[in-house]
PDB file of C-alpha atoms in Angstrom:
ATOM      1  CA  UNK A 179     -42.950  70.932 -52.186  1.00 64.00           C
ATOM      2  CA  UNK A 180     -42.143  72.011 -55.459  1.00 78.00           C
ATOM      3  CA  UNK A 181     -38.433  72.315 -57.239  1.00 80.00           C
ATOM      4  CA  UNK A 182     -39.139  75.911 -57.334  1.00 78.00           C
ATOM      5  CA  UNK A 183     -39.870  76.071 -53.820  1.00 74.00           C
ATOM      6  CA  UNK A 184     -36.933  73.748 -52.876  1.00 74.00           C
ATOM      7  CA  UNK A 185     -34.856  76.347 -54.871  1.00 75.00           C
ATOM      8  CA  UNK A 186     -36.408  79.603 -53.183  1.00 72.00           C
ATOM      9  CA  UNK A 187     -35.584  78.277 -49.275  1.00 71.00           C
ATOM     10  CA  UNK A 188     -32.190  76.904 -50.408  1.00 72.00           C
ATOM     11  CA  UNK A 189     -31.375  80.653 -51.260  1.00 72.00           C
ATOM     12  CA  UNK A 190     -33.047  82.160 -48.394  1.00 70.00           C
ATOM     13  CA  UNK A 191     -31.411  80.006 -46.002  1.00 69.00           C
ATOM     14  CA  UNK A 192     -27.925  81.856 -47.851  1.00 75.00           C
ATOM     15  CA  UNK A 193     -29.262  85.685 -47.316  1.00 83.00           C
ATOM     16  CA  UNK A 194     -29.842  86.093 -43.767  1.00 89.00           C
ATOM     17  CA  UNK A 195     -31.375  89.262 -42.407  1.00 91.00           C
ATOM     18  CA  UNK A 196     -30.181  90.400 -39.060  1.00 93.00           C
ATOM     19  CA  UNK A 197     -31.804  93.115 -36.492  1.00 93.00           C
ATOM     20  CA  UNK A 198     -30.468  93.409 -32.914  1.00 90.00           C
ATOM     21  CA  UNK A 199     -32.398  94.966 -30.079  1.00 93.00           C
ATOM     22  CA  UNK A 200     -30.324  96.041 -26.615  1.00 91.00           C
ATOM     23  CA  UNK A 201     -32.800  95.863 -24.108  1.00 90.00           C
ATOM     24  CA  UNK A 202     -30.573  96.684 -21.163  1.00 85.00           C
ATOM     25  CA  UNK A 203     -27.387  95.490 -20.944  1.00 83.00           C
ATOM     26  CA  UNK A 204     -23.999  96.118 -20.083  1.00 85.00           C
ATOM     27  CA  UNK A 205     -22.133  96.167 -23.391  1.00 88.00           C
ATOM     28  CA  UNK A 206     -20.171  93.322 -23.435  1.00 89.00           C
ATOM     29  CA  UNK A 207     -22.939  91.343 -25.707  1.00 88.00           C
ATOM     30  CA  UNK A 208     -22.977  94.330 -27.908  1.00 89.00           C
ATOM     31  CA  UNK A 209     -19.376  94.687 -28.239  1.00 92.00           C
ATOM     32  CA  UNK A 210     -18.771  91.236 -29.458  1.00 92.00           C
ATOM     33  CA  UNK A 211     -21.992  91.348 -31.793  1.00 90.00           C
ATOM     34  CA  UNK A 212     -20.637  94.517 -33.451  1.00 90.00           C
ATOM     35  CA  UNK A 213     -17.072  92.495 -33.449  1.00 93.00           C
ATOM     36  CA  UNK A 214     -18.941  90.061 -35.940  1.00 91.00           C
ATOM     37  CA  UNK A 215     -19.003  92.715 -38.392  1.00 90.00           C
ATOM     38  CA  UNK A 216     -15.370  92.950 -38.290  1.00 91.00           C
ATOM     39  CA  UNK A 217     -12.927  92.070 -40.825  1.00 91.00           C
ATOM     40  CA  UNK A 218     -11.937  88.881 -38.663  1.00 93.00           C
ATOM     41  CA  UNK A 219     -15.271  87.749 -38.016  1.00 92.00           C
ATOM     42  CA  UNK A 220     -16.698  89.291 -41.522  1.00 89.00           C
ATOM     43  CA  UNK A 221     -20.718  88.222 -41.108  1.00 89.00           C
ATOM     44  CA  UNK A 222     -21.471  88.786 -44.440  1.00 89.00           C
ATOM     45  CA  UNK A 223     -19.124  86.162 -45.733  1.00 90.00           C
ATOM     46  CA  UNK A 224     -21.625  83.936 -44.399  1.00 89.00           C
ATOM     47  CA  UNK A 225     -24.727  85.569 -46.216  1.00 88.00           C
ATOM     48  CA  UNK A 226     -25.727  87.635 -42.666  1.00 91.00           C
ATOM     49  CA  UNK A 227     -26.767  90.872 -43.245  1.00 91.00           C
ATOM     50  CA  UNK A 228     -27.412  93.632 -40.098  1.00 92.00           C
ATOM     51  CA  UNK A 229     -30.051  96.228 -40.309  1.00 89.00           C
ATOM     52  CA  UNK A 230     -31.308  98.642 -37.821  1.00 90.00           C
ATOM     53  CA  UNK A 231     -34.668  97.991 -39.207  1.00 92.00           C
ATOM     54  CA  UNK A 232     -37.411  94.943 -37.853  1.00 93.00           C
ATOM     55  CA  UNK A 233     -39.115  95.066 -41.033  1.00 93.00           C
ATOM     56  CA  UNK A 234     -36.521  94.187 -43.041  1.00 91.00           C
ATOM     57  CA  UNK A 235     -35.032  91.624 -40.520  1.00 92.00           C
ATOM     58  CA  UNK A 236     -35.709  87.740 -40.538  1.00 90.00           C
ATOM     59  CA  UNK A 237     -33.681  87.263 -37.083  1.00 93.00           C
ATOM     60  CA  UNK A 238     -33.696  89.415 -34.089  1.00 95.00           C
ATOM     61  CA  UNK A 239     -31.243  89.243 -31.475  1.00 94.00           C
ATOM     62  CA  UNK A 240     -31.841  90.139 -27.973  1.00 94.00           C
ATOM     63  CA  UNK A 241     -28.904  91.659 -26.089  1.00 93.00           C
ATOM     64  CA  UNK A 242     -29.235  92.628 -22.351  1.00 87.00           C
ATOM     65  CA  UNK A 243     -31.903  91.668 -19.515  1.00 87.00           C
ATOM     66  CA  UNK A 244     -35.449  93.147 -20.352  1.00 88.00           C
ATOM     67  CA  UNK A 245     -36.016  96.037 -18.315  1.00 87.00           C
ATOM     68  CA  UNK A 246     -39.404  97.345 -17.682  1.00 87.00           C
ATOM     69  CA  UNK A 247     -39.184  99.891 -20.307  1.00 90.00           C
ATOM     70  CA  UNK A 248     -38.762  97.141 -23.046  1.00 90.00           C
ATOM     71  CA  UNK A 249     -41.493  94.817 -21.781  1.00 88.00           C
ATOM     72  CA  UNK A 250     -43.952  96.296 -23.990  1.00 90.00           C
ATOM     73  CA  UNK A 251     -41.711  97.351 -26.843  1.00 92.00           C
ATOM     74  CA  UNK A 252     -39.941  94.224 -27.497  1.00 92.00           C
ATOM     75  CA  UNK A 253     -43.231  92.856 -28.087  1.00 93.00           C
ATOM     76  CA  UNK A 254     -43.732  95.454 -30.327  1.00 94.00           C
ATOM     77  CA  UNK A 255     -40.510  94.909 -31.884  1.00 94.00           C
ATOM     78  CA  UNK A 256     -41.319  91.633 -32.372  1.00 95.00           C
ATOM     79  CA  UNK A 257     -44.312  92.052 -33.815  1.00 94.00           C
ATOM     80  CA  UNK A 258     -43.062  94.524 -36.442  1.00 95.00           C
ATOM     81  CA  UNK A 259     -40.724  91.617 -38.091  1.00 93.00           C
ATOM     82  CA  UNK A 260     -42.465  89.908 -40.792  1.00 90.00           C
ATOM     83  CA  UNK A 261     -42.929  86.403 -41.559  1.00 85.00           C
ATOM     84  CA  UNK A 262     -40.957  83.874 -40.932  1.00 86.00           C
ATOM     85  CA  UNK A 263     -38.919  85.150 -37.998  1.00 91.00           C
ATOM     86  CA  UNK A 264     -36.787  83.891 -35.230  1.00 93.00           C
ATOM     87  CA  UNK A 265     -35.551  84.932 -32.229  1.00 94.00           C
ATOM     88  CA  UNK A 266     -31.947  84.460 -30.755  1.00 95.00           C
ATOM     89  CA  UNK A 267     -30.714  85.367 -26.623  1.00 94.00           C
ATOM     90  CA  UNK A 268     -27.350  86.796 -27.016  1.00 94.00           C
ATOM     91  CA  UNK A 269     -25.356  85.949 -23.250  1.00 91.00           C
ATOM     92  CA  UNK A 270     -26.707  85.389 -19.952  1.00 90.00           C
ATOM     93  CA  UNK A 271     -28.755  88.351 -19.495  1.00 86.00           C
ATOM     94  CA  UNK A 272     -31.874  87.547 -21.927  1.00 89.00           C
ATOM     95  CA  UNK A 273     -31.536  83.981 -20.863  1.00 88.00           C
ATOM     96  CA  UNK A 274     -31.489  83.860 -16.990  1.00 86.00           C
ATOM     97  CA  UNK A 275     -30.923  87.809 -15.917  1.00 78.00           C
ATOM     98  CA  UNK A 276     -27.530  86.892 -15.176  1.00 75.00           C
ATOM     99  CA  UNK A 277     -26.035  89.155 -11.958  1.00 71.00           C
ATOM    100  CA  UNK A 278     -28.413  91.281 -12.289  1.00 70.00           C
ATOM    101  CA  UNK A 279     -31.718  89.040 -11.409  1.00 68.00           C
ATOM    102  CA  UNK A 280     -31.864  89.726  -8.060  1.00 70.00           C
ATOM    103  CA  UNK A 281     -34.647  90.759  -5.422  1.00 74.00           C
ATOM    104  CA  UNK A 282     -35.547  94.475  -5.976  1.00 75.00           C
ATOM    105  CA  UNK A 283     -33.840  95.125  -9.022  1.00 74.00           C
ATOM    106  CA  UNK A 284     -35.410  96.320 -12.428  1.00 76.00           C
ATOM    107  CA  UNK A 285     -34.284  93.118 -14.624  1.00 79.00           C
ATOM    108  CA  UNK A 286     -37.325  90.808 -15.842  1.00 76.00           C
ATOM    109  CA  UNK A 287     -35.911  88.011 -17.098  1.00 74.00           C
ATOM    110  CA  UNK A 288     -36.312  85.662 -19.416  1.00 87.00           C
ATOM    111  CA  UNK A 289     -36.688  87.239 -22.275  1.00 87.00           C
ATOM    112  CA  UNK A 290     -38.488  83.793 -23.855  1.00 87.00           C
ATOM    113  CA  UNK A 291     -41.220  85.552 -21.432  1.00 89.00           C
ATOM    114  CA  UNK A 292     -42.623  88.333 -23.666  1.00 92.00           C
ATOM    115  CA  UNK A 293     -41.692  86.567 -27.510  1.00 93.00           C
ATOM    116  CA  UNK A 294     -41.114  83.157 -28.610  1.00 93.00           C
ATOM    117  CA  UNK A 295     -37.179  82.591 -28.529  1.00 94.00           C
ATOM    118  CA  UNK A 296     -35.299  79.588 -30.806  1.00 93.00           C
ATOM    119  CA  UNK A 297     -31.694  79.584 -29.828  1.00 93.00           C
ATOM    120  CA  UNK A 298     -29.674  80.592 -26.721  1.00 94.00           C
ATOM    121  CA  UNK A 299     -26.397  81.915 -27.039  1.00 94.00           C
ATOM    122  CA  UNK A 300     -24.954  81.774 -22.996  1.00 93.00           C
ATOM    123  CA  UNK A 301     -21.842  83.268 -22.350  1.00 90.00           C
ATOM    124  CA  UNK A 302     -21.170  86.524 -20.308  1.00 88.00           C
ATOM    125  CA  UNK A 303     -20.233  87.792 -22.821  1.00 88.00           C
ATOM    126  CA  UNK A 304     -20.328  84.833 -26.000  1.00 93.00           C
ATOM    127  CA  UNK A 305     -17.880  84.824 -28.245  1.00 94.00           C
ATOM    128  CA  UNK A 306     -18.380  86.264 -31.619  1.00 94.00           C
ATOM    129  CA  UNK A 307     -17.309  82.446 -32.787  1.00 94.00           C
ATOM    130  CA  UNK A 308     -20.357  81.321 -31.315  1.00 95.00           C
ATOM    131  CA  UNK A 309     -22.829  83.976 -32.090  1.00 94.00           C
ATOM    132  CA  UNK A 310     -22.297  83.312 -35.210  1.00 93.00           C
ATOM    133  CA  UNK A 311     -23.023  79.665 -35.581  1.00 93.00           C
ATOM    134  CA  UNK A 312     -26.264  80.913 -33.603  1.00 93.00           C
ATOM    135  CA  UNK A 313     -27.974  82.920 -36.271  1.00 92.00           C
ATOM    136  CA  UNK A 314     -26.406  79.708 -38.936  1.00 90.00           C
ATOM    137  CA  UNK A 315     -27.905  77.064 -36.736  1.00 90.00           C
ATOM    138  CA  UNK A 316     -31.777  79.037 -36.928  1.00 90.00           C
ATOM    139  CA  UNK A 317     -31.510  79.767 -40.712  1.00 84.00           C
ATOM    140  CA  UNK A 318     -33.104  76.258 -41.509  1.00 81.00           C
ATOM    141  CA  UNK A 319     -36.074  77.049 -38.953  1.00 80.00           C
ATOM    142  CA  UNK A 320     -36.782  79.925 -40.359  1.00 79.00           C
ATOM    143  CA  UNK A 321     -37.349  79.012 -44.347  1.00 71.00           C
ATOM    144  CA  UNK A 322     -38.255  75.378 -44.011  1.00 70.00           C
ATOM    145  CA  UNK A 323     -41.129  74.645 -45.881  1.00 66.00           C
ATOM    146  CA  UNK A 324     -41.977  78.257 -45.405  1.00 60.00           C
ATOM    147  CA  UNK A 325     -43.634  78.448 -48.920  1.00 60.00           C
ATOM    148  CA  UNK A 326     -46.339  75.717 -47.624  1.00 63.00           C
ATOM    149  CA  UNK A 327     -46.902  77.268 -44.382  1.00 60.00           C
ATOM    150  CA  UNK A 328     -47.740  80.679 -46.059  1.00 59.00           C
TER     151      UNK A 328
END
């Protein structure tokens, strides 16, 4: 790898672009991912940036247990991020369906079931603490040696 190279992931890793998909949950994921945009919290202090769009994201969290309506659009989702991209479980619901995996209910979980996830936030709900060392802890995966991949 090249200095230039070296250069372009070290300042990649440092501009983090965030996207964040409910796909059925109760709220209490979402409330403390919108509490890391708060002043106490402040994400972008750490070079984390939220849009609403997947095309401009580089990480895509997944909030809530994947109900059958977003079996086939979180794959599309997915699919509509462009390279390199990670994905990230926010709380118990993506991970294991939580409460509500039970017999005769509408919750199909895992989420690492429909797209490739890299880290696991549990925590009904996580705190905002720890979904933000989350999205730090992928940053390396998703620029290393990116330019030689390509």
């Amino acid at each position: 790898m090249t200095t230039l190279q070296s250069l372009k992931n070290a300042v990649r890793q440092r501009s983090i672009h965030v996207c964040y998909v409910d796909t059925g949950s109760c709220n209490g994921c979402d409330i403390e991912v919108l509490a890391c945009l708060s002043p106490r919290y402040d994400l972008e202090q750490y070079g984390i940036y939220v849009h609403n769009n997947p095309r401009e994201a580089d990480v895509l969290l997944i909030i809530g247990g994947v109900t059958p309506q977003w079996e086939d659009k979180l794959r599309m989702v997915w699919d509509k991020i462009p390279e390199p991209k990670v994905a990230v479980s926010i709380g118990n619901c993506p991970i294991s369906g939580c409460v509500f995996s039970r017999p005769q209910t509408l919750t199909r979980a895992p989420a690492k079931s429909y797209i490739p996830i890299a880290a696991e936030v549990p925590g009904c709900p996580p705190r905002p603490t720890e979904i933000i060392q989350a999205i730090l802890s992928v940053a390396p995966l998703i620029f290393k040696d990116w330019e030689l991949r390509r």
